[in-house]
Short mmCIF file of C-alpha atoms in Angstrom, two decimals:
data_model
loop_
_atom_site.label_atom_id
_atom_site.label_comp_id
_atom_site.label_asym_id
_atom_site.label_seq_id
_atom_site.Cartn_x
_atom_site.Cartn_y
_atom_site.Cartn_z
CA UNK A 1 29.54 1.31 12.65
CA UNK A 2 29.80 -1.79 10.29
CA UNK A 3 29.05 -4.13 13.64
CA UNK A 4 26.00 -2.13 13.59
CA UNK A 5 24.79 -2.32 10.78
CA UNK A 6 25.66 -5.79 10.78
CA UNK A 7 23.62 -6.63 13.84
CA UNK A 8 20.43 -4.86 12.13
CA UNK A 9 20.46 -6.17 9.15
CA UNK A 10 20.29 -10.01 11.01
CA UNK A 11 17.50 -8.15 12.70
CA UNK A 12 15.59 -7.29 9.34
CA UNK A 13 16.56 -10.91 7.87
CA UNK A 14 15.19 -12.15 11.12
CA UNK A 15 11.97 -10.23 11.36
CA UNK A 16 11.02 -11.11 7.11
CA UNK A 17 11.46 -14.41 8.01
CA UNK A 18 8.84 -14.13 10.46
CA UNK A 19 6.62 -12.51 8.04
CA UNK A 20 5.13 -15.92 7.00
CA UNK A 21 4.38 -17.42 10.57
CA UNK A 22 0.73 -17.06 10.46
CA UNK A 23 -0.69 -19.10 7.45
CA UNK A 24 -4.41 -17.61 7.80
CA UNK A 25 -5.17 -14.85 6.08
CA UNK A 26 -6.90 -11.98 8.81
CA UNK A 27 -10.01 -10.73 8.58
CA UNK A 28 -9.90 -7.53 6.85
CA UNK A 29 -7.21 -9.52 4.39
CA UNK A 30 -9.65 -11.92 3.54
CA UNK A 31 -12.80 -9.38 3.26
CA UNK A 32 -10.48 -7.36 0.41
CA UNK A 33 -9.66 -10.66 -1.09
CA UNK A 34 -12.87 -11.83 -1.83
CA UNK A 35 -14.27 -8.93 -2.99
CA UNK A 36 -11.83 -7.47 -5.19
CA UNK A 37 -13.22 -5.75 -8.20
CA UNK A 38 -9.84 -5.52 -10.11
CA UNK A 39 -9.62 -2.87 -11.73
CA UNK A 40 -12.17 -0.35 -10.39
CA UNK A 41 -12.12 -1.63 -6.69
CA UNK A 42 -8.56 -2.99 -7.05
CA UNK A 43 -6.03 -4.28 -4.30
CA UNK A 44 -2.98 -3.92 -6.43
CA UNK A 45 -0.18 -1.30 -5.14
CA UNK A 46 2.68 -0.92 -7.79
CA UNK A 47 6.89 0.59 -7.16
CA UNK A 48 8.92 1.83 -9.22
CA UNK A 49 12.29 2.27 -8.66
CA UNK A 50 15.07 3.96 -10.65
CA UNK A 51 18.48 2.65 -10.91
CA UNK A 52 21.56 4.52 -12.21
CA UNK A 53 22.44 1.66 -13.94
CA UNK A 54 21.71 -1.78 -14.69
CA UNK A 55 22.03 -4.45 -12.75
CA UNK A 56 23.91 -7.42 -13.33
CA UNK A 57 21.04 -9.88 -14.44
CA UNK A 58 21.93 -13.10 -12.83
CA UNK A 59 23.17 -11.19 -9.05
CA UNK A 60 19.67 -9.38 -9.46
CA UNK A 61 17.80 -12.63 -10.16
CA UNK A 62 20.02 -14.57 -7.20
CA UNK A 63 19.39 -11.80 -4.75
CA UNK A 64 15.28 -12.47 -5.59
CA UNK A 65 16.34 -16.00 -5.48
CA UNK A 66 17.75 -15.58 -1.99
CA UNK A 67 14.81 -13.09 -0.63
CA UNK A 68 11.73 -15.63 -1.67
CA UNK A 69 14.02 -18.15 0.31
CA UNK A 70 13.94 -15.59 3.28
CA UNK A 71 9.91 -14.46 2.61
CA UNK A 72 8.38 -18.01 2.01
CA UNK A 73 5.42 -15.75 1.53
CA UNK A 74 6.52 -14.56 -1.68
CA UNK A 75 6.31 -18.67 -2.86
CA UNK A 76 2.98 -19.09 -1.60
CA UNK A 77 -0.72 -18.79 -3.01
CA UNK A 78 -4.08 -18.22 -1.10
CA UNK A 79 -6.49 -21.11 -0.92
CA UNK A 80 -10.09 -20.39 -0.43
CA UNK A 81 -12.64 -22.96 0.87
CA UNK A 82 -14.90 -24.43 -1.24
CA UNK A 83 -17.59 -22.47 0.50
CA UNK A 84 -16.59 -19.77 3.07
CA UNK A 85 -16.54 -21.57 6.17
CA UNK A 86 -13.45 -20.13 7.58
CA UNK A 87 -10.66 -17.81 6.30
CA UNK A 88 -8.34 -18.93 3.10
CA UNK A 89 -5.04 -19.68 3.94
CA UNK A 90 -1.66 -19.56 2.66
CA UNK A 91 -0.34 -22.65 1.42
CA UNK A 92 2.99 -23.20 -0.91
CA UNK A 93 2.85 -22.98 -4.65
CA UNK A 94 4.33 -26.45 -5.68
CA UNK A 95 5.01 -24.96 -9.63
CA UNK A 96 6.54 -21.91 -8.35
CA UNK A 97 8.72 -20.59 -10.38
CA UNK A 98 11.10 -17.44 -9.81
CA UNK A 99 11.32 -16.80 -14.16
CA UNK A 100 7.29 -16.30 -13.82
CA UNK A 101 7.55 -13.69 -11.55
CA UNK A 102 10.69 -11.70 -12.20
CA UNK A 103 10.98 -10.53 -16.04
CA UNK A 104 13.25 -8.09 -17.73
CA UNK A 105 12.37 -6.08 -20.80
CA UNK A 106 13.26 -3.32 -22.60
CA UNK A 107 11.76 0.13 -21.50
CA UNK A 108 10.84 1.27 -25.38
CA UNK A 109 10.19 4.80 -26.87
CA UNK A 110 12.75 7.24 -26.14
CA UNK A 111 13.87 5.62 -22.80
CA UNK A 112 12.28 8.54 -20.59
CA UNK A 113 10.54 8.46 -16.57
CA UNK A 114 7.02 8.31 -18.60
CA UNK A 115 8.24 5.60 -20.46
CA UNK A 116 8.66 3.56 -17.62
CA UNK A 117 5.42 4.28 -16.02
CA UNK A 118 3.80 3.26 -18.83
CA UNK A 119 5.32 -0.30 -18.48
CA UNK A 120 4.26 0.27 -14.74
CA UNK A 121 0.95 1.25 -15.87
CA UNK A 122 0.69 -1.56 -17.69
CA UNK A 123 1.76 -4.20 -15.28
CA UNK A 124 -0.78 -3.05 -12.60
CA UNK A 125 -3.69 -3.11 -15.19
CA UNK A 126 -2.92 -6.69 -15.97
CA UNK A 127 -4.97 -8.71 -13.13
CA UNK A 128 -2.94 -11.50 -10.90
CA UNK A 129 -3.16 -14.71 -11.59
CA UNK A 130 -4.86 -15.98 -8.22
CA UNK A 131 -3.76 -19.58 -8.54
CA UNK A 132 -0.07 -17.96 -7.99
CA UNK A 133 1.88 -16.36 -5.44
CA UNK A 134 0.84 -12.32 -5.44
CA UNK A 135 3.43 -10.60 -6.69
CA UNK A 136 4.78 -9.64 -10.40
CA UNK A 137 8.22 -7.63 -10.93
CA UNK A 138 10.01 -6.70 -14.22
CA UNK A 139 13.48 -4.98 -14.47
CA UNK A 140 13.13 -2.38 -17.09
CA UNK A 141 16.31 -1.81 -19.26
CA UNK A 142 17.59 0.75 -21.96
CA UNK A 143 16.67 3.80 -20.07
CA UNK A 144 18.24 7.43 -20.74
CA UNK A 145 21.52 7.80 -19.61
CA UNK A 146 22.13 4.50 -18.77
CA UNK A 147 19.91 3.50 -16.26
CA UNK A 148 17.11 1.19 -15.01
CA UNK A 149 14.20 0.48 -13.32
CA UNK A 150 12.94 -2.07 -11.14
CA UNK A 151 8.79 -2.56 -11.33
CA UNK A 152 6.81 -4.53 -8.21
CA UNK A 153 3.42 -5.10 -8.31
CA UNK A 154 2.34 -6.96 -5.32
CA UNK A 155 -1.31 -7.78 -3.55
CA UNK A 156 -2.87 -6.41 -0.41
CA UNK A 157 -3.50 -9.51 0.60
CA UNK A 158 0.28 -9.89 0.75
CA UNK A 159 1.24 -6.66 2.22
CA UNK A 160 0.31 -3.06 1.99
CA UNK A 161 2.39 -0.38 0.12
CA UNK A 162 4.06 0.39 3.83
CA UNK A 163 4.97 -3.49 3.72
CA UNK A 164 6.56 -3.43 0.60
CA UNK A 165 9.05 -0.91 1.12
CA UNK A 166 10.06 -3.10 3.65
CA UNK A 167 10.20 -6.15 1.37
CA UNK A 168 12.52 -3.87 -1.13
CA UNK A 169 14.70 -3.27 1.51
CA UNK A 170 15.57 -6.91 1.71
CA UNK A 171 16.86 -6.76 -1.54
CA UNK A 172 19.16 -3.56 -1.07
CA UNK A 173 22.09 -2.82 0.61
CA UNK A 174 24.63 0.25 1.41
CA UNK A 175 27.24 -0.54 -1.16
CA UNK A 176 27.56 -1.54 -4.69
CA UNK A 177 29.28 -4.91 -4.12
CA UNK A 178 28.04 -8.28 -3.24
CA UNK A 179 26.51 -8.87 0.59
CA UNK A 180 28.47 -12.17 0.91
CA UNK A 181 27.46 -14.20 4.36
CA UNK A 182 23.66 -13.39 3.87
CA UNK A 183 22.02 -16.09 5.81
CA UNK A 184 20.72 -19.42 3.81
CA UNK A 185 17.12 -20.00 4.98
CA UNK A 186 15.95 -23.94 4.73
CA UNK A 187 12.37 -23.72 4.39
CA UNK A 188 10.19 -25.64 6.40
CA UNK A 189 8.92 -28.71 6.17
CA UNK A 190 6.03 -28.83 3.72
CA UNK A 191 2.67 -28.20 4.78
CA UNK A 192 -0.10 -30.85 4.47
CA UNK A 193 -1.98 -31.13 1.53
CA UNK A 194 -5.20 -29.80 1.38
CA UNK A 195 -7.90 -28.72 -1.00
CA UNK A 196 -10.81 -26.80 -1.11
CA UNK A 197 -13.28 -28.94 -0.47
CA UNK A 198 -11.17 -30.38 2.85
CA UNK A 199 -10.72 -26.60 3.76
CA UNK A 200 -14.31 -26.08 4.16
CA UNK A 201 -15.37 -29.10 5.73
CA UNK A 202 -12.75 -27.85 8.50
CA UNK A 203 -13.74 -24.78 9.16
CA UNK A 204 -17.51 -26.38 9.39
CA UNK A 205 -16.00 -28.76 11.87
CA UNK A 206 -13.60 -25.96 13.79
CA UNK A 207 -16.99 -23.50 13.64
CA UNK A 208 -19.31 -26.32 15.52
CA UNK A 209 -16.71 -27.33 18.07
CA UNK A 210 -15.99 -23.86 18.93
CA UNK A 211 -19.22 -22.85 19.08
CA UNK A 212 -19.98 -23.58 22.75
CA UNK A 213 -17.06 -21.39 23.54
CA UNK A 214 -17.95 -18.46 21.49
CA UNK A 215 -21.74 -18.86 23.34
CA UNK A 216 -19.97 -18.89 26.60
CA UNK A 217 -18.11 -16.09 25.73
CA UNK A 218 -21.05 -14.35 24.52
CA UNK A 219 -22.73 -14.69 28.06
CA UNK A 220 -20.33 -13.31 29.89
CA UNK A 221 -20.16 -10.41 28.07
CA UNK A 222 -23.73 -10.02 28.20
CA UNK A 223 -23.22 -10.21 32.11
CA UNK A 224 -20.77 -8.27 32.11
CA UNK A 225 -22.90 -5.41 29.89
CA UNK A 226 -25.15 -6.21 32.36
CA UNK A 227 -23.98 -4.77 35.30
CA UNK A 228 -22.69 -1.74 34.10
CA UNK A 229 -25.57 -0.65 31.54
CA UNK A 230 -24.74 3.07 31.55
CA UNK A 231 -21.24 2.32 30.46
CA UNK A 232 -21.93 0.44 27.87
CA UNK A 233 -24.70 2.18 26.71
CA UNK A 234 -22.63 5.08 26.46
CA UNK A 235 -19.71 3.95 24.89
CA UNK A 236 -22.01 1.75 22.29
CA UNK A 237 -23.81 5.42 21.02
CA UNK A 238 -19.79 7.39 21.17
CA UNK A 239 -18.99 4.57 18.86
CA UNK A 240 -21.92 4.82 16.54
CA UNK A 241 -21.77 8.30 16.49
CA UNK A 242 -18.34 7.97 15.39
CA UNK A 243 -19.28 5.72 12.82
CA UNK A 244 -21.52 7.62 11.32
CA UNK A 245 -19.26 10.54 11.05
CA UNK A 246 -16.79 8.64 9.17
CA UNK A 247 -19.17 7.23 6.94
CA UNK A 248 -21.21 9.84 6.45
CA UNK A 249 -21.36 11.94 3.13
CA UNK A 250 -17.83 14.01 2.05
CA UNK A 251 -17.00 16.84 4.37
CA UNK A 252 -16.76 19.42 0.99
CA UNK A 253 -18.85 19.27 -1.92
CA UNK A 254 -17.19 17.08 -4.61
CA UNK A 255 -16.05 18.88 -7.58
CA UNK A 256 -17.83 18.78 -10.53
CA UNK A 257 -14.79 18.54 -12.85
CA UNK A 258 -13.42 14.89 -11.42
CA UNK A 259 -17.27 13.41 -10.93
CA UNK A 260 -17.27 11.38 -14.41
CA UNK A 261 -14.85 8.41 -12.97
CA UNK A 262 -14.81 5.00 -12.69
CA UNK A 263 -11.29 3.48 -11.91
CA UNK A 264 -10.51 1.56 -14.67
CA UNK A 265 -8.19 3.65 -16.96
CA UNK A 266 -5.43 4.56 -14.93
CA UNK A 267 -1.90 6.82 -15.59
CA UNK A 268 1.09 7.44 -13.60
CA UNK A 269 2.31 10.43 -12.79
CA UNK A 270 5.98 10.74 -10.91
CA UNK A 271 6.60 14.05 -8.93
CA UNK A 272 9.43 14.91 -6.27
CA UNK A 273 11.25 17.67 -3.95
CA UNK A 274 13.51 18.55 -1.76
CA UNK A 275 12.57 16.35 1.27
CA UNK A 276 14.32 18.36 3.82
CA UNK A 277 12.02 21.74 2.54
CA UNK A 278 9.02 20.06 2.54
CA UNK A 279 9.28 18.89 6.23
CA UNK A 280 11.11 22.45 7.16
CA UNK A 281 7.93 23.74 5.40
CA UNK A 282 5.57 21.51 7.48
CA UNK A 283 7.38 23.01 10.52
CA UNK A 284 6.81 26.23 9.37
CA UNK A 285 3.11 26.11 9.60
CA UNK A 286 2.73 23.97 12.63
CA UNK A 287 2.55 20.89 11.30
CA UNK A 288 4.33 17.43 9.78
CA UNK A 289 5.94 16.23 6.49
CA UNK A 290 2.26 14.65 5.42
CA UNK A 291 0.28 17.78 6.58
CA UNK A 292 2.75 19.97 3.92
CA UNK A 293 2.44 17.50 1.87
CA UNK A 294 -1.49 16.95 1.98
CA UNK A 295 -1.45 20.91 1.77
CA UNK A 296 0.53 20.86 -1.60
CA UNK A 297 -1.92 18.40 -3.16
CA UNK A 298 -4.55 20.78 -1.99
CA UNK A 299 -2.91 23.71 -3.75
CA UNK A 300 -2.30 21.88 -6.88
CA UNK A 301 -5.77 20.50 -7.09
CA UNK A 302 -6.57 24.28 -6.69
CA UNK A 303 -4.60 25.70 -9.31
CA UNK A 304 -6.28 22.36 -12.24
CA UNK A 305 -9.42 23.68 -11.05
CA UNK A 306 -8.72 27.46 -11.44
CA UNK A 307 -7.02 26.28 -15.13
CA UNK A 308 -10.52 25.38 -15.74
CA UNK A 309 -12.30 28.74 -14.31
CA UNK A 310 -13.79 26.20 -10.96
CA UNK A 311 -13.16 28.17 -7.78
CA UNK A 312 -12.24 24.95 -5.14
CA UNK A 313 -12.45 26.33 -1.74
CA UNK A 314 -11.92 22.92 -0.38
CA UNK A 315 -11.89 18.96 -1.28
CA UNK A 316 -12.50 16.08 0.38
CA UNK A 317 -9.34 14.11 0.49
CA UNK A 318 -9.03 10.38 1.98
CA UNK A 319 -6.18 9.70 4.18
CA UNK A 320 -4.09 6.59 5.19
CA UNK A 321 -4.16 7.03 8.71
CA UNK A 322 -1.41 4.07 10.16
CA UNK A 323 -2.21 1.80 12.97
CA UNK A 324 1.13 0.59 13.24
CA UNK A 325 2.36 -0.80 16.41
CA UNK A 326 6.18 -1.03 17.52
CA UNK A 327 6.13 -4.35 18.22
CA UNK A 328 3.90 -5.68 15.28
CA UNK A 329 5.65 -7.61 12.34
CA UNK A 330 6.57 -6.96 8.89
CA UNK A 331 3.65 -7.06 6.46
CA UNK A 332 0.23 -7.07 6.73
CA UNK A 333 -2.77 -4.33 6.43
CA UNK A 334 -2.64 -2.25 9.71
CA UNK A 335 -4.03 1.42 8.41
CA UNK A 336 -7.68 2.77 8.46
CA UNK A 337 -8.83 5.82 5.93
CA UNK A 338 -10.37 8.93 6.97
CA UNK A 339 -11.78 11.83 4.97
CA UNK A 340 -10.98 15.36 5.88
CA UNK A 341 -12.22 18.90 3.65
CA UNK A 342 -8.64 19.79 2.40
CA UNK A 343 -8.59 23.90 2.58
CA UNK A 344 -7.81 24.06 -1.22
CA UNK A 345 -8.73 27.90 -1.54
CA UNK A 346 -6.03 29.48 1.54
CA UNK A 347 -3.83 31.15 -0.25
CA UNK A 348 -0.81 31.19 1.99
CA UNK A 349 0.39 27.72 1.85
CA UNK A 350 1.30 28.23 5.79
CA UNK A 351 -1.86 28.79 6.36
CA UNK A 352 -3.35 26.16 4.71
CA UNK A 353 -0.79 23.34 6.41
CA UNK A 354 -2.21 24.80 9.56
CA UNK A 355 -5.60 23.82 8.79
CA UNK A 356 -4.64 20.70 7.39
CA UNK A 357 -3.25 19.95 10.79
CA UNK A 358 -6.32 20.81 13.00
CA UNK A 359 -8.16 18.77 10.42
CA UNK A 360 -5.78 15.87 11.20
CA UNK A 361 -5.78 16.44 15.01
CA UNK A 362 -9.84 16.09 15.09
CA UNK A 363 -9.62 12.50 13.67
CA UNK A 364 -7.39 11.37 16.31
CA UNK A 365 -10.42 11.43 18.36
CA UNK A 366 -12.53 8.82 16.40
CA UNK A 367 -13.39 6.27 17.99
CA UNK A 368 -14.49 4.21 14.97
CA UNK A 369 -11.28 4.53 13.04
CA UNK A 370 -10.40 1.07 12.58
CA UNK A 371 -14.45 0.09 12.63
CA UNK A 372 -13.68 -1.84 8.93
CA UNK A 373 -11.19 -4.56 10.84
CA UNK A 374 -13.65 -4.80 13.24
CA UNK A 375 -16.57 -6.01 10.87
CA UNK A 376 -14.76 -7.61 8.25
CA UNK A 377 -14.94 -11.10 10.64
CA UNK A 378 -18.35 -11.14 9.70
CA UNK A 379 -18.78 -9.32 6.65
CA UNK A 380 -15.61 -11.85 5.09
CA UNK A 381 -18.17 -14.54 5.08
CA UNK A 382 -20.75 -12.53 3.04
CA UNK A 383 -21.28 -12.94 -0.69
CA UNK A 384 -18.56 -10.74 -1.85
CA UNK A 385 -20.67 -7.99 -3.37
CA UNK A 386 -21.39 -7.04 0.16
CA UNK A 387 -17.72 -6.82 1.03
CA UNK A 388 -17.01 -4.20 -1.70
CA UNK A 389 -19.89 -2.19 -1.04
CA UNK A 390 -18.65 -2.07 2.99
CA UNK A 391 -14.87 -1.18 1.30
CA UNK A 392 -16.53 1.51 -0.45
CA UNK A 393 -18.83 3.42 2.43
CA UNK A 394 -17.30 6.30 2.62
CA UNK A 395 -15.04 6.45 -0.75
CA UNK A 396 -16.86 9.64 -2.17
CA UNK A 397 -13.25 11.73 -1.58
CA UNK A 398 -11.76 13.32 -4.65
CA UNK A 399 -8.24 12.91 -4.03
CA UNK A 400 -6.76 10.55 -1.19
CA UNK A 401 -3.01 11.27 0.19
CA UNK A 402 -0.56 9.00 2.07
CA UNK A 403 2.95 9.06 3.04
CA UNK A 404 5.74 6.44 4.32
CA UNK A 405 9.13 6.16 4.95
CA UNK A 406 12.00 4.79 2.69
CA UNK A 407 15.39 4.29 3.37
CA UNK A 408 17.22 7.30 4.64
CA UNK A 409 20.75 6.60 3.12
CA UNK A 410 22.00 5.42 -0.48
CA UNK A 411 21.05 2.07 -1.15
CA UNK A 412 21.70 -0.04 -4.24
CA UNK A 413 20.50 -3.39 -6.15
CA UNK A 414 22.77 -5.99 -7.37
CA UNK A 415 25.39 -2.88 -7.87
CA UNK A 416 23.08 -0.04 -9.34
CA UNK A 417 22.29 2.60 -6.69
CA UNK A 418 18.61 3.20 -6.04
CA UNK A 419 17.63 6.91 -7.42
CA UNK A 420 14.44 7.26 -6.04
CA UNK A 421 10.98 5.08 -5.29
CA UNK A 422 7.78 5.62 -6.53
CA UNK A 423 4.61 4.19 -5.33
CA UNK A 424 1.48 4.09 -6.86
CA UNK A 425 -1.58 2.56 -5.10
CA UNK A 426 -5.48 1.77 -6.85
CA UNK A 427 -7.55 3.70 -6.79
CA UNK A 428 -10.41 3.23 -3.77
CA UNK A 429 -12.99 5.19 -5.67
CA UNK A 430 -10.76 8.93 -5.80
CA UNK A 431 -10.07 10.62 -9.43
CA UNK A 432 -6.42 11.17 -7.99
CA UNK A 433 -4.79 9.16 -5.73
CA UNK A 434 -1.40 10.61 -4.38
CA UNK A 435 1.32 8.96 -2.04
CA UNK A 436 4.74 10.27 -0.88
CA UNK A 437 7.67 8.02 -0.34
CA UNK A 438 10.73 9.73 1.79
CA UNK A 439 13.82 8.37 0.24
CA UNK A 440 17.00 9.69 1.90
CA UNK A 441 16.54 13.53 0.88
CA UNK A 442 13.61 13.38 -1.88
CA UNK A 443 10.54 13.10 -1.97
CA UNK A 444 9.00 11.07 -3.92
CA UNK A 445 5.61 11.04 -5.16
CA UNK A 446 3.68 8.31 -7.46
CA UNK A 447 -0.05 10.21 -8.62
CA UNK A 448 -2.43 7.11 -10.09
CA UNK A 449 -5.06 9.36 -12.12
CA UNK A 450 -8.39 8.58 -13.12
CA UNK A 451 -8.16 9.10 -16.85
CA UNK A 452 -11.82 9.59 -18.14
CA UNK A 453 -11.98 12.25 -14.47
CA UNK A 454 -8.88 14.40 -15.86
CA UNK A 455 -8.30 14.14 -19.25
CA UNK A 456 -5.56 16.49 -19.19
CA UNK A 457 -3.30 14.88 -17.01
CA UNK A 458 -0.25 16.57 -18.72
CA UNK A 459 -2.01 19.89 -17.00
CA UNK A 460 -2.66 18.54 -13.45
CA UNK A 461 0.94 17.16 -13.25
CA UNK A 462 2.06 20.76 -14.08
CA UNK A 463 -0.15 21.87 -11.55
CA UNK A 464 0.88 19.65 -8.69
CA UNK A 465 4.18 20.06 -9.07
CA UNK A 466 3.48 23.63 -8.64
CA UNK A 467 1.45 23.71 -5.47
CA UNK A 468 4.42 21.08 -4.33
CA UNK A 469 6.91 23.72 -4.86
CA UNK A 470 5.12 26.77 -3.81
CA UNK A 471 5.11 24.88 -0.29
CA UNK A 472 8.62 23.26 -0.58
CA UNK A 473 9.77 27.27 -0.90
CA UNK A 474 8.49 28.20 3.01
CA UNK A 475 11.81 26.72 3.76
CA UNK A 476 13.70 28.93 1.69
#
């Protein structure tokens, strides 16, 4: 067993080390980096995660020491041309500095969960610096009982919230002592020098030479079109039809108690359960650990609206849909969002995971899933105003629900064992925004609310935790 797990952790170490091959930012990267509206049409994702201790300062520090050794992405900034030209690019912060990004503080008040979310809350208000590398954590001491908490704010641009769990895991390992033989990583030789200014003037220059090609390119798929014009044809009016579906207007009616929102006042809610009931329970009605778990949100949104004496029959929820490959590479943006009508108003939580799971089955067939990559090349050269109104065609969902996978055994950092992982992503334009995190057997949940949409956010927690239970109990 230890040979094992020695072999894949060189694997992991291997494959983070890779992370920071390709020095251009893609296109869909580059389309959410330029138009970032921070906070309202943010790109900021935010962990938590509790310790049951806390961590020896300087082995903490040395093992973030060691990982933005291993990640030379997590020492780098983005450059963007002078005028947009071509695609910024990753190039190394010469000031970095490992005390401006990792802090420590004390967690105030009375020490509790909501104590620390606050701290979270604030941290992922606070905008990024953009002439630094994107990422901002702070080890949060003084906590009930003893423990800790370790808070990571990082950039889309950098890696989704799928990519980050795999930067955490970097940092952890299966016992409380010291990882000794971890491999030193010599970074590379610097990179040229560059500017702005000399950025754009090469992608003008890169952009004229290539242009012949991309003409000859273009005629040959014109000839190509050509000869088969009913294939085409066809295919070109399945995909449009497919686009307008997904960006058409919200399967359900929105509700009229979350309509009065505009993403800037944000709170953190943390939820969990049993893991192991709420995939039995997904079993149970046909379905998967995200359709019970998109089916509990649907139930709890059901029960704040009933609190309120609104009957919601259904809600449009976005979803994270993953385009993950197995042979693509750590980090990056590789997911799409979909909107479904959550069944809110079946009683019988079976029943309703059912439905969620036909509605997830019928998106499988959209063509246009991914149709956002495939414009951002052009749209990323757009004024940025056009890049957030394309990111927000189709954001009229109430609620939007994702789920990932954690580590599925104890884990700990610097010594204290990891208790559980929240994330908490923006919020694309939803009053609640709701994503589950499997961590060996809990699940656990991060909520980012809308504050001026739900007011009483003390009530809705109450009443998601509820509609999480009442489906967690099928597999009792």
């Amino acid at each position: 067993m230890a040979d094992t797990e020695e072999v894949s952790d060189l694997e992991r170490w291997a494959a983070a080390a890779a992370w920071s091959r390709r020095p251009v930012l893609d296109p869909l990267e580059t389309m959410m980096w330029r138009s970032e509206r921070h906070p309202a049409r943010s790109a900021t994702s935010c962990t938590v995660i509790l310790l049951d201790r806390e961590p020896d300062w300087e082995r903490f520090r040395n093992a973030h020491e060691w990982g933005t050794s291993l990640v030379r992405r997590l020492r780098q900034r983005v450059l963007d041309p002078a005028l947009p030209t071509t695609a910024p690019v990753w190039v190394d912060d010469a000031h970095f500095s490992l005390d401006y990004h990792l802090r420590r503080r004390p967690v105030g008040g009375s020490g509790s969960i909501d104590d620390v979310l606050e701290v979270a809350r604030e941290l992922a208000l606070r905008p990024f610096d953009r002439s630094r590398p994107l990422w901002e954590g702070v080890l949060v001491t003084g906590l009930d009982g003893g423990g800790a908490a370790h808070v990571l704010k990082i950039h889309h641009a950098l890696t989704d919230s799928a990519g980050t769990v795999q930067l955490l895991s970097l940092l952890q390992s299966h016992t409380r002592q010291h990882t000794p033989d971890k491999p030193v990583v010599a970074l590379d030789e610097e990179q040229p020098t560059t500017d702005a200014l000399q950025l754009a003037r090469d992608g003008l220059r890169d952009g004229l030479a290539a242009a012949p090609v991309r003409a000859l390119q273009g005629l040959r798929a014109g000839l190509s079109a050509a000869l088969r014009p009913q294939t085409v044809l066809a295919e070109t009016l399945r995909y449009g039809a497919s686009v307008r579906r997904l960006a058409a207007a919200p399967p359900a009616p929105n509700s009229p108690l979350l309509a009065d929102r505009d993403g800037r006042s944000w709170r953190f809610l943390a939820l969990s359960c049993s893991l192991s009931e709420l995939r039995a329970a997904g079993r149970v009605g046909g379905g998967t650990l995200h359709d019970a778990f998109v089916a509990a949100l649907a139930g709890g949104l059901h029960r704040y609206h009933a609190v309120h004496g609104v009957d919601l029959e259904q809600v449009p929820v976005r979803l994270r849909v993953s385009l993950d490959r197995a042979e693509d590479p750590m980090g990056g943006l590789r997911f799409a969002g979909a909107m479904i009508a959550a069944p809110s108003g079946i009683e019988d939580p079976a029943d309703r995971i059912a439905a969620v799971r036909g509605e997830l089955l019928s998106l499988h067939t959209e063509r246009a899933l991914d149709a956002v990559r495939a414009f951002a090349p052009v749209v990323g050269l757009l004024p940025a105003d056009v890049g957030a109104a394309v990111l927000g065609l189709g954001v009229t969902a109430d609620a939007s629900a994702s789920t990932m996978q954690g580590p599925t055994r104890a884990t700990y950092m610097a010594g204290a064992r990891v208790e559980g992982i929240y994330p908490f992503g923006s919020l694309p334009g939803v009053a609640v925004a709701a994503t589950l995190l499997a961590h060996v057997d809990q699940a656990c949940i991060g909520v980012n609310v809308d504050e001026r949409a739900v007011r009483d956010t003390d009530v809705l927690q109450a009443c998601l935790q509820e509609g999480l239970d009442e489906v967690a109990a099928l597999a009792r």
